[in-house]
Structure formats: C-alpha cells, structure tokens
CSV table of C-alpha atoms in Angstrom, one decimal:
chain,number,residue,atom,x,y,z
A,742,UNK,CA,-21.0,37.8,0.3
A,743,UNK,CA,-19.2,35.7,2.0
A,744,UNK,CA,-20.8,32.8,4.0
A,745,UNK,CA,-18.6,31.5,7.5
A,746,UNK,CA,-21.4,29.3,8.8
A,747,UNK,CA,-20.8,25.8,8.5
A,748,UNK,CA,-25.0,24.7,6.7
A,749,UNK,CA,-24.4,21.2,8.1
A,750,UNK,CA,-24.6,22.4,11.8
A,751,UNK,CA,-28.6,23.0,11.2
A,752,UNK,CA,-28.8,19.2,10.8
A,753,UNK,CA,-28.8,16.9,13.8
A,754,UNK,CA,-26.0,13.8,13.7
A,755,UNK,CA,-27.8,10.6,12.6
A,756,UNK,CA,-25.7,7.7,14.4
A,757,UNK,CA,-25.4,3.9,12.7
A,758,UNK,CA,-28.3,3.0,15.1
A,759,UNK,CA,-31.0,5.2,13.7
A,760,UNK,CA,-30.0,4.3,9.9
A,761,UNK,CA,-30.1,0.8,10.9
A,762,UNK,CA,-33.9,1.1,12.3
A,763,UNK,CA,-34.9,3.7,9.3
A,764,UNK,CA,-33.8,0.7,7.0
A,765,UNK,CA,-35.0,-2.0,9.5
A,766,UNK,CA,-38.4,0.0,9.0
A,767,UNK,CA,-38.1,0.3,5.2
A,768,UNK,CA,-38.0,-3.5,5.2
A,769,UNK,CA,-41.7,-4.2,5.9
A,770,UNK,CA,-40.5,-7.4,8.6
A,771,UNK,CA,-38.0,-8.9,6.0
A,772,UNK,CA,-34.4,-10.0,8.0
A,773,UNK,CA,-31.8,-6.8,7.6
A,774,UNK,CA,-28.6,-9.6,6.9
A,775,UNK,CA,-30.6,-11.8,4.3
A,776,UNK,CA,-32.1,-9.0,2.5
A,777,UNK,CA,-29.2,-6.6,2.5
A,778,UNK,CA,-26.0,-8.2,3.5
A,779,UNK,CA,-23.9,-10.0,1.0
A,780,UNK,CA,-20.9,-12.5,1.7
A,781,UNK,CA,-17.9,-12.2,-0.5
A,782,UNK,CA,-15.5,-14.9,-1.8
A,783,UNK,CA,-13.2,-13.6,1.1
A,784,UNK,CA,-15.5,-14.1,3.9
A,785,UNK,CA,-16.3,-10.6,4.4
A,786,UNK,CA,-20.0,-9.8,5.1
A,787,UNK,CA,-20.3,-6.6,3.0
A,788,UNK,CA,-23.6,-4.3,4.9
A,789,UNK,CA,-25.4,-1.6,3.1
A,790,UNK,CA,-23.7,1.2,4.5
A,791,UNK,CA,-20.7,2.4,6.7
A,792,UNK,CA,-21.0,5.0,9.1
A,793,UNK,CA,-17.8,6.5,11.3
A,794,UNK,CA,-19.4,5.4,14.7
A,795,UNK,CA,-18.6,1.8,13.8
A,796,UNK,CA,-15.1,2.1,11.9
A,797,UNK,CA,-12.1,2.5,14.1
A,798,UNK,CA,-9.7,3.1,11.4
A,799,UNK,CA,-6.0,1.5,12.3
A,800,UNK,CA,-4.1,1.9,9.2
A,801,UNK,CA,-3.3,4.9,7.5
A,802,UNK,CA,-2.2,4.2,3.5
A,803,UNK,CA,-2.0,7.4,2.3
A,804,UNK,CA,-0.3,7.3,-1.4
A,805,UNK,CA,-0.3,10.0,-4.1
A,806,UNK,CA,-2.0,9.1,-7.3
A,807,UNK,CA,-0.3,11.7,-8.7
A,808,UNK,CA,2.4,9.7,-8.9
A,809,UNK,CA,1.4,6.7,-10.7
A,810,UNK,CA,3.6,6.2,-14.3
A,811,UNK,CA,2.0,4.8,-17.3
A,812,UNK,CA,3.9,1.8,-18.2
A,813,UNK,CA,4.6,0.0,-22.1
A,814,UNK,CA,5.8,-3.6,-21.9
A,815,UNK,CA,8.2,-4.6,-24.3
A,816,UNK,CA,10.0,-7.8,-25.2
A,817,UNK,CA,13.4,-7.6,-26.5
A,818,UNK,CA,14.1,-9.9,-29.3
A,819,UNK,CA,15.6,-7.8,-31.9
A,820,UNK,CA,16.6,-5.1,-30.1
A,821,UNK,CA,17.2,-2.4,-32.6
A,822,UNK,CA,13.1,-2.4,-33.4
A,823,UNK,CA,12.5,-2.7,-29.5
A,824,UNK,CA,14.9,0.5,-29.1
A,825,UNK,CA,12.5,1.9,-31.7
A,826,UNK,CA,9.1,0.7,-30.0
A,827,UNK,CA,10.4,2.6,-26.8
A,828,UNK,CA,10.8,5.4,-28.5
A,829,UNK,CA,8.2,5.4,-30.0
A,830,UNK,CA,5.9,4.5,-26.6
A,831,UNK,CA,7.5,7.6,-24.6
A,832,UNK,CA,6.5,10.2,-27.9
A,833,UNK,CA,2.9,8.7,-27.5
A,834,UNK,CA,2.5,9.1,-24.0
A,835,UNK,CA,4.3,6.1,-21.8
A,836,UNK,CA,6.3,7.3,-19.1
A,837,UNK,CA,8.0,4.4,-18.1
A,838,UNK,CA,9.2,1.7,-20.5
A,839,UNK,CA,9.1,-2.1,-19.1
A,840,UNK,CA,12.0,-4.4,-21.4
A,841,UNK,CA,11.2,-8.5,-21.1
A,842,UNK,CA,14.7,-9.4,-22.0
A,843,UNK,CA,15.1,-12.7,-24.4
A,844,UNK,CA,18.0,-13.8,-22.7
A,845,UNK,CA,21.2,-11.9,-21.2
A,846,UNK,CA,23.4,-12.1,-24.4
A,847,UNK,CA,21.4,-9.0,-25.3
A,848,UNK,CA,23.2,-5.6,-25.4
A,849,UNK,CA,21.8,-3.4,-22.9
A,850,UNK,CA,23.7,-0.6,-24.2
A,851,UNK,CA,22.2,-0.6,-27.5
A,852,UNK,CA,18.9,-1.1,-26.9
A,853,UNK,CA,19.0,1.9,-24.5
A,854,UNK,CA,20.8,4.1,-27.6
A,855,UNK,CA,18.9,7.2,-27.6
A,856,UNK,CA,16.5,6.7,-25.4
A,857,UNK,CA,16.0,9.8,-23.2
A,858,UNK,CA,17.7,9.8,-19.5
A,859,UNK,CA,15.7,12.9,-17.6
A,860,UNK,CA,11.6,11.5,-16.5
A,861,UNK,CA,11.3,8.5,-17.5
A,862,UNK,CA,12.0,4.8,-15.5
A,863,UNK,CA,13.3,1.8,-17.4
A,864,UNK,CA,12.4,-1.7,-15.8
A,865,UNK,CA,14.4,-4.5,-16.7
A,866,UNK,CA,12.7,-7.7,-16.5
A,867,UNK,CA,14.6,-10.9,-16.6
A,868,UNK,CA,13.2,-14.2,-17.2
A,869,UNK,CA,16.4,-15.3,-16.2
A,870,UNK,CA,19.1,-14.9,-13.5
A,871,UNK,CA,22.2,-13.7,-14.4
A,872,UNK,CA,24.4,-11.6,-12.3
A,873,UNK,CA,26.6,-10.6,-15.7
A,874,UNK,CA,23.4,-8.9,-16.9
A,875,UNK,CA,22.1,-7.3,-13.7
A,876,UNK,CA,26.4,-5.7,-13.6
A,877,UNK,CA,25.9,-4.7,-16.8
A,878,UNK,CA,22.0,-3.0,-16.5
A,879,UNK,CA,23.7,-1.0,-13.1
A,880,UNK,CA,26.2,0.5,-14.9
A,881,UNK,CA,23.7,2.3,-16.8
A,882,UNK,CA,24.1,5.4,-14.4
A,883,UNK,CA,22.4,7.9,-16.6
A,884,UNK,CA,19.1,6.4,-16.5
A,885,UNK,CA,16.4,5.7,-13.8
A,886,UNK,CA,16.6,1.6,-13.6
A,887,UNK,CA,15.0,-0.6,-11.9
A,888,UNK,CA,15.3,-4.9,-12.1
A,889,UNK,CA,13.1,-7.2,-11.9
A,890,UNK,CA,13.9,-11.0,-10.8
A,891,UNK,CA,12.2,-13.3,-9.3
A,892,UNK,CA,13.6,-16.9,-8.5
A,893,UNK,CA,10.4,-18.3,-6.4
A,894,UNK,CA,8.3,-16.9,-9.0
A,895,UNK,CA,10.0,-18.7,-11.0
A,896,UNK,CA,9.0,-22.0,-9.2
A,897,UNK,CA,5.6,-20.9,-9.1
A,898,UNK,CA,5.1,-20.4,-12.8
A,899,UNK,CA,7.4,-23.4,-14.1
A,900,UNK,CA,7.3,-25.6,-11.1
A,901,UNK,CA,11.4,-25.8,-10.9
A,902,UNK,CA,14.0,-23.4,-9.4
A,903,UNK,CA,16.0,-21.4,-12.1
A,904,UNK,CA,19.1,-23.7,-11.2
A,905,UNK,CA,18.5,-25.4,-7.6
A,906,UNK,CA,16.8,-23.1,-4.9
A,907,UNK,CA,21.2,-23.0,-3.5
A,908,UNK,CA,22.4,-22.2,-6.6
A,909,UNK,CA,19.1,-19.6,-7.1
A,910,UNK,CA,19.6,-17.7,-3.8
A,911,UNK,CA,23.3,-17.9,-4.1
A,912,UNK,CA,23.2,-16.1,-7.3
A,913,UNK,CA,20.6,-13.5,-5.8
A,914,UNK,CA,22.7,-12.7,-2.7
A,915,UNK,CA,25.8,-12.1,-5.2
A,916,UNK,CA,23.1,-9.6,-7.2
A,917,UNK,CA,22.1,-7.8,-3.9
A,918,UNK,CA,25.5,-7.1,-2.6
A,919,UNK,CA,26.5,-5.7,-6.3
A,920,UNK,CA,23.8,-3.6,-7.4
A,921,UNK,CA,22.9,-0.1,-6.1
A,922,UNK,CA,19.5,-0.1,-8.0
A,923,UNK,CA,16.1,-2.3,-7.1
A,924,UNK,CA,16.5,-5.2,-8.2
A,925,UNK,CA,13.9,-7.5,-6.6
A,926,UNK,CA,10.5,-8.3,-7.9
A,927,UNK,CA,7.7,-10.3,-6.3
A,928,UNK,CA,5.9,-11.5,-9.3
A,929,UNK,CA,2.2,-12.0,-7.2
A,930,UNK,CA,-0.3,-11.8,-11.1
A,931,UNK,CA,-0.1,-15.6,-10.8
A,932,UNK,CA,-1.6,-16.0,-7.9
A,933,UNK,CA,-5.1,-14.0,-9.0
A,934,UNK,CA,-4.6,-15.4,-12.6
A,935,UNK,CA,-4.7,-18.9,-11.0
A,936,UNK,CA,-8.4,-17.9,-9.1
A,937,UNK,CA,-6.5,-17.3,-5.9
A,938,UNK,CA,-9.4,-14.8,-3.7
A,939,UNK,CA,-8.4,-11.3,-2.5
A,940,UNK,CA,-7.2,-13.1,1.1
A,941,UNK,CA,-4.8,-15.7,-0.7
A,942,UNK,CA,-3.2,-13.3,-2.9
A,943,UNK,CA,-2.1,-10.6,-0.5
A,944,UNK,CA,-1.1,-13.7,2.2
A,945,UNK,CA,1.3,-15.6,-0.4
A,946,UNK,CA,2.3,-12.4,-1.4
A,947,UNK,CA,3.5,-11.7,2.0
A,948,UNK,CA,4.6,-15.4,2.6
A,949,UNK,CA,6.5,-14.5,-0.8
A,950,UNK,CA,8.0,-11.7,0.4
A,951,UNK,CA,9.0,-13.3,3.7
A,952,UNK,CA,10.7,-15.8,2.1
A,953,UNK,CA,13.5,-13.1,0.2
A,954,UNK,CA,14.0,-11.6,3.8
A,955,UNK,CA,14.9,-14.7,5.2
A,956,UNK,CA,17.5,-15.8,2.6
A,957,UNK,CA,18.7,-12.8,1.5
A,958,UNK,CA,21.5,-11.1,3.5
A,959,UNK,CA,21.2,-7.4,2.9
A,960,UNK,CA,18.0,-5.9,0.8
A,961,UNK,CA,19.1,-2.2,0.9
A,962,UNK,CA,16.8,-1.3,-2.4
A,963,UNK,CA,12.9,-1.0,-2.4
A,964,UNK,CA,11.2,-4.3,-3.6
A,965,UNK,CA,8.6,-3.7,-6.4
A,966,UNK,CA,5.1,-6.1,-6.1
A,967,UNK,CA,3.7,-6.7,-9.4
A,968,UNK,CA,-0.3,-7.5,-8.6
A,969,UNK,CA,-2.8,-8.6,-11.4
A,970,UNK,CA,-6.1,-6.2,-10.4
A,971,UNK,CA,-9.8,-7.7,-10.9
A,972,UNK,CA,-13.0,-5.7,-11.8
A,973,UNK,CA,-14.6,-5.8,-8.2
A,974,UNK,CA,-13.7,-2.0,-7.8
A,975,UNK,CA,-14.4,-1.1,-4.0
A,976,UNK,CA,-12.4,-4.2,-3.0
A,977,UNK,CA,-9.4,-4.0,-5.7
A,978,UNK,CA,-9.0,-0.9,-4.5
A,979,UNK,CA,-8.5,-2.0,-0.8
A,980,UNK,CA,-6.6,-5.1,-1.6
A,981,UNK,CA,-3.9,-2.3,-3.2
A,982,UNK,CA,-4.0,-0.4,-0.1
A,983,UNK,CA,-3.9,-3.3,2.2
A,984,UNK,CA,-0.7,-4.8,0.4
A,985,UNK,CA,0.9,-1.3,1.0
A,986,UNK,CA,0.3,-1.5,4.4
A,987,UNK,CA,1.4,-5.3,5.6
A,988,UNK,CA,4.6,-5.3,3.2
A,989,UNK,CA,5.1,-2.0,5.5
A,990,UNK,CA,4.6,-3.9,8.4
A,991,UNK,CA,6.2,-7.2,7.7
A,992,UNK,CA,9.2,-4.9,6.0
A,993,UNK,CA,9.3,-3.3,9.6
A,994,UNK,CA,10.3,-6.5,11.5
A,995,UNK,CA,13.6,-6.9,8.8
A,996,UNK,CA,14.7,-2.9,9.5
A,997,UNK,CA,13.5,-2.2,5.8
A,998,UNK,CA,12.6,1.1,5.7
A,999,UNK,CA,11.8,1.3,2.5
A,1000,UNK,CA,8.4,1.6,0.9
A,1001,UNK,CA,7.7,-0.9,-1.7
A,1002,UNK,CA,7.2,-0.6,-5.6
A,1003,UNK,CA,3.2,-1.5,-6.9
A,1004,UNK,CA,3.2,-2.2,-10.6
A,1005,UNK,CA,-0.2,-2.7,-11.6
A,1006,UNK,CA,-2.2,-4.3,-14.6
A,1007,UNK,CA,-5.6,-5.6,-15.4
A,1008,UNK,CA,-5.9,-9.3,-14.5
A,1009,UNK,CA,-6.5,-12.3,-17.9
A,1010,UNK,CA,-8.7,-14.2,-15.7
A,1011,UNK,CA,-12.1,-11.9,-16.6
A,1012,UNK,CA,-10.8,-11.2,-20.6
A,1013,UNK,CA,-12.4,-13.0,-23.0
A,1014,UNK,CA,-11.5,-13.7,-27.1
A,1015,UNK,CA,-15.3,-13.0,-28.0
A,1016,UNK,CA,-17.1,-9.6,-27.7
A,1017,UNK,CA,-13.3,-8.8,-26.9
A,1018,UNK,CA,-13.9,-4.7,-27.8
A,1019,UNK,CA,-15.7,-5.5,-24.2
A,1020,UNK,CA,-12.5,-5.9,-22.7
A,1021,UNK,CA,-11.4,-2.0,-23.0
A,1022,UNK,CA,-14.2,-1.7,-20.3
A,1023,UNK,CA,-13.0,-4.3,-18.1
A,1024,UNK,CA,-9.3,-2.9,-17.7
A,1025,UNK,CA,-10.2,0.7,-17.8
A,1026,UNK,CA,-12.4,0.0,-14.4
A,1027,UNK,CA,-9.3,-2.1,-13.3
A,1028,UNK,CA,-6.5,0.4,-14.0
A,1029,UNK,CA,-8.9,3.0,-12.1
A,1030,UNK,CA,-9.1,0.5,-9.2
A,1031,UNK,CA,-5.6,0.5,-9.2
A,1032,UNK,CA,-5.3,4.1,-9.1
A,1033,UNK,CA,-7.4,4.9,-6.2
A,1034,UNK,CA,-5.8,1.8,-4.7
A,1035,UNK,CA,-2.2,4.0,-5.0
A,1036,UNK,CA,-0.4,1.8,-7.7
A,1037,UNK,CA,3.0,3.4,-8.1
A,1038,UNK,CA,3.0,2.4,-11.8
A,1039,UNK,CA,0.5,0.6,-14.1
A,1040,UNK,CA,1.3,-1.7,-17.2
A,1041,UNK,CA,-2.4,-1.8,-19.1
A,1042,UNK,CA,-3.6,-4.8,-21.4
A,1043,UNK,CA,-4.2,-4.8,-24.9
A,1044,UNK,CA,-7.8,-5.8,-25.5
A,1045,UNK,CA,-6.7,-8.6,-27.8
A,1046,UNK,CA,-3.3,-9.4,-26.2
A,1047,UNK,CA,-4.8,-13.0,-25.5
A,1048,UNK,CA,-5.1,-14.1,-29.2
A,1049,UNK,CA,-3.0,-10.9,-31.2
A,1050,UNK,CA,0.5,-10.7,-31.3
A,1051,UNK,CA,1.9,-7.1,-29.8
A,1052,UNK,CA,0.6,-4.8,-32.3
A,1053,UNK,CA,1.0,-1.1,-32.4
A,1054,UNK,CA,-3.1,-0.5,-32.6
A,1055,UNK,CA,-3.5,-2.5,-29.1
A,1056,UNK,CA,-1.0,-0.8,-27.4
A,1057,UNK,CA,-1.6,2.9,-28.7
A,1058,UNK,CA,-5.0,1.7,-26.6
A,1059,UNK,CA,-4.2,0.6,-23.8
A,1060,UNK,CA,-1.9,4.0,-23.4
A,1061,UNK,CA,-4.5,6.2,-24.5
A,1062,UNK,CA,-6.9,4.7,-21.8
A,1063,UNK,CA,-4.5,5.3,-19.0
A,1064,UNK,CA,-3.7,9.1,-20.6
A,1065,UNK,CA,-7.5,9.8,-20.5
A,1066,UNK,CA,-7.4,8.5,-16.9
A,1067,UNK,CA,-4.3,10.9,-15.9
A,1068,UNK,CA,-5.2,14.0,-17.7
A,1069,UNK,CA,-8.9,13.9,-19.1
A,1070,UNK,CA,-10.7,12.6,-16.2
A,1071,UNK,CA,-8.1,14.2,-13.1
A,1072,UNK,CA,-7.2,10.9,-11.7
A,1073,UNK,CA,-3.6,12.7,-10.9
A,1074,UNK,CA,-5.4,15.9,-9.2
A,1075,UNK,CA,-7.0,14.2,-5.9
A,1076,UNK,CA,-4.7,13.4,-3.1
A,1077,UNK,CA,-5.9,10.1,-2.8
A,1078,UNK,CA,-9.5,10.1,-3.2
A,1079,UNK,CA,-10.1,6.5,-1.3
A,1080,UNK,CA,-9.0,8.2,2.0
A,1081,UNK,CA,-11.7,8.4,4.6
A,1082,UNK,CA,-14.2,6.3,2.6
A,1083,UNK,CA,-15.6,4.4,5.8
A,1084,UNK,CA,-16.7,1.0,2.9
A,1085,UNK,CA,-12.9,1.1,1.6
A,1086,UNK,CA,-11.2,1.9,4.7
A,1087,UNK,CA,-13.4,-1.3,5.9
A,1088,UNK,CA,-12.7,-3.6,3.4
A,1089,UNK,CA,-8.8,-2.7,3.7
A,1090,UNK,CA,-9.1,-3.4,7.3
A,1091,UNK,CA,-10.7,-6.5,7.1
A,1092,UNK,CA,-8.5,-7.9,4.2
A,1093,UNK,CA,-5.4,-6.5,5.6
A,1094,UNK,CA,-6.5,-8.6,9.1
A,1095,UNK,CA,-8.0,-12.1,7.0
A,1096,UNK,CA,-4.7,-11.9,4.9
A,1097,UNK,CA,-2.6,-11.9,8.3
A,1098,UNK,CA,-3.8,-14.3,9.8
A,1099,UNK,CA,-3.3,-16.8,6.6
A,1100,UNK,CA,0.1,-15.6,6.6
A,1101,UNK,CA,1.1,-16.4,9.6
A,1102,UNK,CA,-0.7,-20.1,9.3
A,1103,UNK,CA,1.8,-20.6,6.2
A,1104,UNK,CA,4.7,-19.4,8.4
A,1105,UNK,CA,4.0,-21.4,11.5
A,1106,UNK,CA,3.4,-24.7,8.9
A,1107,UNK,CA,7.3,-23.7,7.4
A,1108,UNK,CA,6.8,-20.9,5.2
A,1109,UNK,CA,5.6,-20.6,1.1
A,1110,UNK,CA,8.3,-22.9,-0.5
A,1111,UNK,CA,7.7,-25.8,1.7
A,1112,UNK,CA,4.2,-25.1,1.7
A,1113,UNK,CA,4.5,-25.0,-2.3
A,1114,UNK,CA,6.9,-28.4,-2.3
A,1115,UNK,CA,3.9,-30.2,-0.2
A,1116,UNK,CA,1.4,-28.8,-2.7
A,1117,UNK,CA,-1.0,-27.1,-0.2
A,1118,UNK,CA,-1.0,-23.8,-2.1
A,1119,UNK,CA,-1.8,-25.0,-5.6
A,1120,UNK,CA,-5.2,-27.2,-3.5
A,1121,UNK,CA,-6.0,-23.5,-2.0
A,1122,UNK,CA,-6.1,-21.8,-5.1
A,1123,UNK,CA,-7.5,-24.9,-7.1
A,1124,UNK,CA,-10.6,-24.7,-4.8
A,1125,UNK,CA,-11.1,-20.9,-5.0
A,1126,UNK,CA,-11.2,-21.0,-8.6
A,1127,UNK,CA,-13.4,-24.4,-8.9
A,1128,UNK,CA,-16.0,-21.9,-6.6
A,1129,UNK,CA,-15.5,-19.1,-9.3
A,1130,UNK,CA,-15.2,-21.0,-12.2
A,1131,UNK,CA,-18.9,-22.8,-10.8
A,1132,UNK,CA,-20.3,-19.0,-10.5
A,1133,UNK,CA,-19.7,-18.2,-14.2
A,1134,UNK,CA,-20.4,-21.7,-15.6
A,1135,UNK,CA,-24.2,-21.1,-13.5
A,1136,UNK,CA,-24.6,-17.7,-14.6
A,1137,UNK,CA,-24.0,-15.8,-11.7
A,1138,UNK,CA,-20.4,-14.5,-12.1
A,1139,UNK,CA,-21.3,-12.8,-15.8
A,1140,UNK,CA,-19.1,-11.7,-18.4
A,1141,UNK,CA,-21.0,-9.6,-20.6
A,1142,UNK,CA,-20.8,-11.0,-24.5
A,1143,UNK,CA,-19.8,-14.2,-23.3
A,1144,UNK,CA,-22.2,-16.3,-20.8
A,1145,UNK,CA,-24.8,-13.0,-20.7
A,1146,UNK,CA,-26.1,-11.7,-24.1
A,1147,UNK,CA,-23.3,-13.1,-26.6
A,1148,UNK,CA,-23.1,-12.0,-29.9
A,1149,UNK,CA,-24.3,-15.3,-32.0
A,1150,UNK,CA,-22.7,-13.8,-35.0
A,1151,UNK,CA,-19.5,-13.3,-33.6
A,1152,UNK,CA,-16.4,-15.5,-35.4
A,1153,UNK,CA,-13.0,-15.7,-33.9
A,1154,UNK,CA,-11.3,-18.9,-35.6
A,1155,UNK,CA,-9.5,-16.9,-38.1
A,1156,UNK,CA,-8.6,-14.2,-36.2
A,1157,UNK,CA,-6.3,-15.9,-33.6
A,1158,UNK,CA,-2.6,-15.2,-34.0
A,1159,UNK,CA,-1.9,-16.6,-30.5
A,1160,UNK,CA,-3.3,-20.0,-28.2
A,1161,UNK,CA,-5.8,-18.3,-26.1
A,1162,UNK,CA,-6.3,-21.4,-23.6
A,1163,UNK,CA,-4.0,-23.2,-21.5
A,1164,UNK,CA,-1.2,-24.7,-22.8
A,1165,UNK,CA,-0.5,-28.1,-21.4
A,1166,UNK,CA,3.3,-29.4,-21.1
A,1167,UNK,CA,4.0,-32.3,-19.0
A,1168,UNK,CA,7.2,-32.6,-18.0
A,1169,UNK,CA,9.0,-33.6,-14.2
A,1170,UNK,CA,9.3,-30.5,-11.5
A,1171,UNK,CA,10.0,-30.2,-8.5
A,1172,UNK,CA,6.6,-29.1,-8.0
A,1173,UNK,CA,3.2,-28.3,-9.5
A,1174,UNK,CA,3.3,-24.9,-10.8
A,1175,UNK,CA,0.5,-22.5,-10.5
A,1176,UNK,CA,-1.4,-22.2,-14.3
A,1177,UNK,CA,-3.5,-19.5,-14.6
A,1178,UNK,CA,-6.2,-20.1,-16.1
A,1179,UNK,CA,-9.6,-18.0,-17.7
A,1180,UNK,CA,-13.0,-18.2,-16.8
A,1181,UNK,CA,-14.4,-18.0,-20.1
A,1182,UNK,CA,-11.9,-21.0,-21.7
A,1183,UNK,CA,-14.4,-23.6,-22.0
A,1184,UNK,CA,-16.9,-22.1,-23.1
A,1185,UNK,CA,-14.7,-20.1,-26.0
A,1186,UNK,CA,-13.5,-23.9,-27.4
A,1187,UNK,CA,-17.2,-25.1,-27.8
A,1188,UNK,CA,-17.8,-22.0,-29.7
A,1189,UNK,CA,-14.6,-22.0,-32.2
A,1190,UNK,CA,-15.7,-26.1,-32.2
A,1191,UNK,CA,-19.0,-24.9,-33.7
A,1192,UNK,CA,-17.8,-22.5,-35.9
A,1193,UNK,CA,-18.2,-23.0,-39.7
C-alpha cells in the first residue's frame, strides 16, 4: 500500500507565539530570559528554541561534506623517511598529505618520488618565503598542489615580517604572477589558540584576508583559510559556515570569483597533558563540527601531540577517527546536514553580522597590520582569553580530568618528550606577537611541581 497523504496536514501549525506562552506557562511565574536564555562569549543571546516564523534566512552556505579530505601533517626534515611517512599515511587512509618544509634547500622532487599522482592533494607549507621553492613546487605538474604562505601570519606568530613588510609583499607579488597553483594561505588557528571569541576570529580573519587583496596585484588562485575549531558544536559549526560566506562576500568586492579553501583542525586551547586519552573526545566532536560546518579538508590532532613527538600510534588515531567519521558513521552521505537548521542558520547569521561589523571598525581605524603595529589586537584577544581563562580557573568552563573529576593518580613528568606550556623568548619585534596559549597550563605546572 502505498500512502500519498502528507500525516502532518492532520496537525494544526503551532507559531513561535504559542510555544513561547506553552513555555511561558511551563515556567510557574519565573522570567522566560533569566530562566532559559543564555549569553555567549560573542554577545549572542542563545533562546530555547527557533522556529521559521522568526528566521529570515539571508545567506545560503550550501557545501558538500562529501567532499571534505582527510589530511596527515608532515614535517620534512629528512626527506627520504617523510617520503616514506606519506606513503605510508595514504595506504592507511589520508587522502591528502600536508609537508611542513624545514627550509627550501629541500628537494621537492625527491620527497615526492613515488608518491601517487591520481586522488590525492599535496599541500606545501612553507615557514618561509622563497620564490625559488614555490618555481620549483609548480613545476610539479603531475600532482594536485597546493602552497601555503603566509607573510602577515608570519608577523602575528613571531612578531616581525619574514624580511620587511616591502621586501615580504614584494616577494609575494613575484610568487603570484609565477605560479598557476594556490598558493596563498591565511593562517587564522592563532587567533582561537590565542582566546580570540567566535566574532574576533572570523573579523581578523577577514581584516587578514583584506589586507592580501589590497597589496597583492592579481590573486587568480583560490585562497585556503586554515581555522583552529573549538568544542562548542552548534556554534563551530556556524562560525565555518559564516567564514564561507563573508570571504564570499568580501572576495566579491576584489572580482574574485573564487571559492575559498577551509582546512580544518581541532583547536590546543581545550587539550590537556593529563587525562589526555580525554582528548580523542574533544577533537572527534571538533572535526564533526567542522564537517557539518563544510570544511573542505581536515588535519586531526594527535591526542598527545602537546607533550609526544610525531609518533606513528598518534597519528594512525587521529586518521582512524576521521575514517570512522567518513565511512562508519555517513558523515560523507548527507548533503549538508546543517542546512535549514533554524538554531545554526541563526547563529551563522548573527556571527556572520557581529563579525562584519568588527571588521569594518578595523578597516575604518587602517586595517589589521596597523591595527597589529598599535597593539590593539593582541589587548582584544588578551581580554577575551583573561574572561575564558577566569571561567575555567572558577570552575565553570570544565575540562573533564583536569579542573572536574581529575585522576589523583595520574603522573605525567616522565612522560613528556615535548614543553607543553608556553615558551617564553624575549627578543626585539616590530610588534607583540599573538601566543597562544592553554587553558589548563597553570594548573598542569602545579601538578608536575607536586609530583614525586
């Protein structure tokens, strides 16, 4: 039998009004926006429910999950063990490979010896800028390359310009006009590393982005964002989709007609070094965030990447959790499932607005680098993470196994091959860089103090 009636017409439409008194009811006299509205770090007043009467939905950020690549970082030292590593990564499931080079006297040909050419995307990251080594990564015609500089991220993380910001932009202008594949990259994982809140982020991102389609001639390649994702889920999701959709906008104003390149990966700020296995939870909510958010590609974290060295037992996890993602639990089978979700397609709206309006306040006062040079950004995000940082240390932003229910019995001391904490290096730049920086740092150094 086969049943054409649609069930739902027996049921009369209940508008936003009549939920709002059922639950106004429900209440017993206590105030609807004490009891059940909740403010964000953002600003964003979050209710207890949406409802399509009251969401008048302007953007449309329709993305593919399908599409999202899984991702193995890989830093090129000795290059003959990394062009093993890759191969290794793409037989266990990574579908892209991400190379960190050293420095550009590394040969780009050898390390790609053998690697396969047909399905697979090979990011080149460079800690450096050369235009010798970006000639010599486009020549690789076989493979599907991508390259990732990033002089004002640069500045950010080390407080001075690769060369000079002349010199810098110079150099990047020469690599635009020579290069037929991406090579741009706005490195934005500082700024959420740092404590920066959902608003910041996605405004410097867009100041950031601003700033390379003002001094660069001709950007005729898509630009790739990388973004550091935190583990609140309905809003990570939305901050994804509201980047999408103001690069999109702001790429509009330049003629760049090009969509723009998410990479994705779990943010450090939440990890911690004790109860670390608990950290395998914290990404896998994070990568799924950035799935639904419509991540092109996402780079997962090792649950001990803050105090192991890369180790093939970290990263064989982090893989398998974004395999069981893609193929066990059908994250590549919905046409993007956030679509339509009246809370999401709210939060997107609101961010996307919040994070405009910043923007253009940093544009009007002479853009990110001068804003950076006077030291106004580093004070932004310096007192959005003093307000996070003052949640956790009170108990109210919790990290399971650290300030809620930690393990007594746990010992790290002798476990650490890396520095977990900031590392301080005083030295003069030409401005103060952006540290990121943990919530749970503190409170791991009075514990390994204590420790026998």
């Amino acid at each position: 039998m086969i049943m054409t009636e649609n069930l739902f017409d027996a049921f009369e439409p209940v508008s936003s009004k009549q939920w709002k008194q059922q639950i106004q009811y429900e209440l017993k006299g206590a105030d609807y926006n004490e009891a059940l509205v909740w403010e964000s770090p953002e600003g964003i007043k979050v209710k207890p429910f949406y409802h399509e009467d009251e969401l008048e939905i302007k953007y449309t950020t329709s993305q593919n999950p399908e599409t999202f690549k899984i991702v193995q970082n890989i830093f090129v030292h000795d290059v003959a063990l990394s062009n093993k590593r890759a191969l290794d990564s793409l037989n266990r499931g990574a579908e892209s490979i991400r190379f960190t080079l050293e420095n550009e006297t590394i040969s780009v040909a050898d390390l790609m010896q053998s690697l396969p050419s047909e399905g697979v995307s090979y990011y080149f990251n460079l800690p450096f800028l050369s235009v010798n080594c970006v000639t010599k990564i486009n020549a690789l015609k076989a493979y599907n390359c991508s390259i990732q500089v990033d002089p004002i991220g640069q500045l950010v993380k080390d407080g001075n310009w690769f060369e000079n910001l002349d010199k810098d932009f110079e150099k990047l202008n020469a690599i635009a006009s020579k290069t037929t594949v991406p090579f741009l990259i706005i490195n934005t994982g500082i700024y959420q590393n740092a404590g920066a809140n959902m608003v910041q982020q996605l405004a410097y991102t867009l100041a950031h982005i601003n700033e390379y389609f003002n001094r660069i001639k001709s950007i005729n390649q898509p630009i790739t964002i990388e973004v550091s994702v935190g583990t609140n889920y309905f809003f990570e999701i939305a901050k994804l989709r509201a980047l999408r959709l103001l690069f999109n906008t702001l790429a509009k104003e330049y003629n760049h007609e090009l969509d723009c390149h998410i990479i994705a990966t779990p943010t450090k700020r939440n990890k911690t070094l004790y109860d670390y296995n608990v950290n395998m939870l914290r990404t896998t909510t994070e990568c799924m965030s950035a799935i639904l958010g419509g991540a092109d590609a996402i780079a997962n974290l090792p649950y001990d990447a803050l105090y192991h060295k890369d180790n093939e037992f970290g990263d064989r996890i982090a893989r398998n959790q974004l395999l069981v993602l893609k193929h066990e639990s059908y994250f590549d089978k919905v046409n993007n499932a956030a679509d339509g979700a009246y809370y999401i397609e709210a939060l997107t709206e609101q961010l996307a607005d919040k994070a405009l309006l910043l923007f253009k306040e940093i544009e009007e006062k002479g853009g990110l680098i001068t804003q950076l040079i006077e030291g106004n950004i580093q004070k932004k995000i310096s007192e959005s993470a003093a307000k996070e940082q003052e949640l956790f240390d009170n108990g109210k932003e919790i990290l399971l196994g650290t300030n809620k229910y930690p393990n007594k019995n746990d010992k790290m001391k002798h476990d650490l091959e890396l520095y977990p904490f900031v590392k301080q290096n005083p030295r003069k730049t030409l401005i103060v860089p952006i540290i990121e920086k943990r919530l749970a740092e503190k409170l791991e150094q009075e514990r390994l103090a204590q420790e026998e």
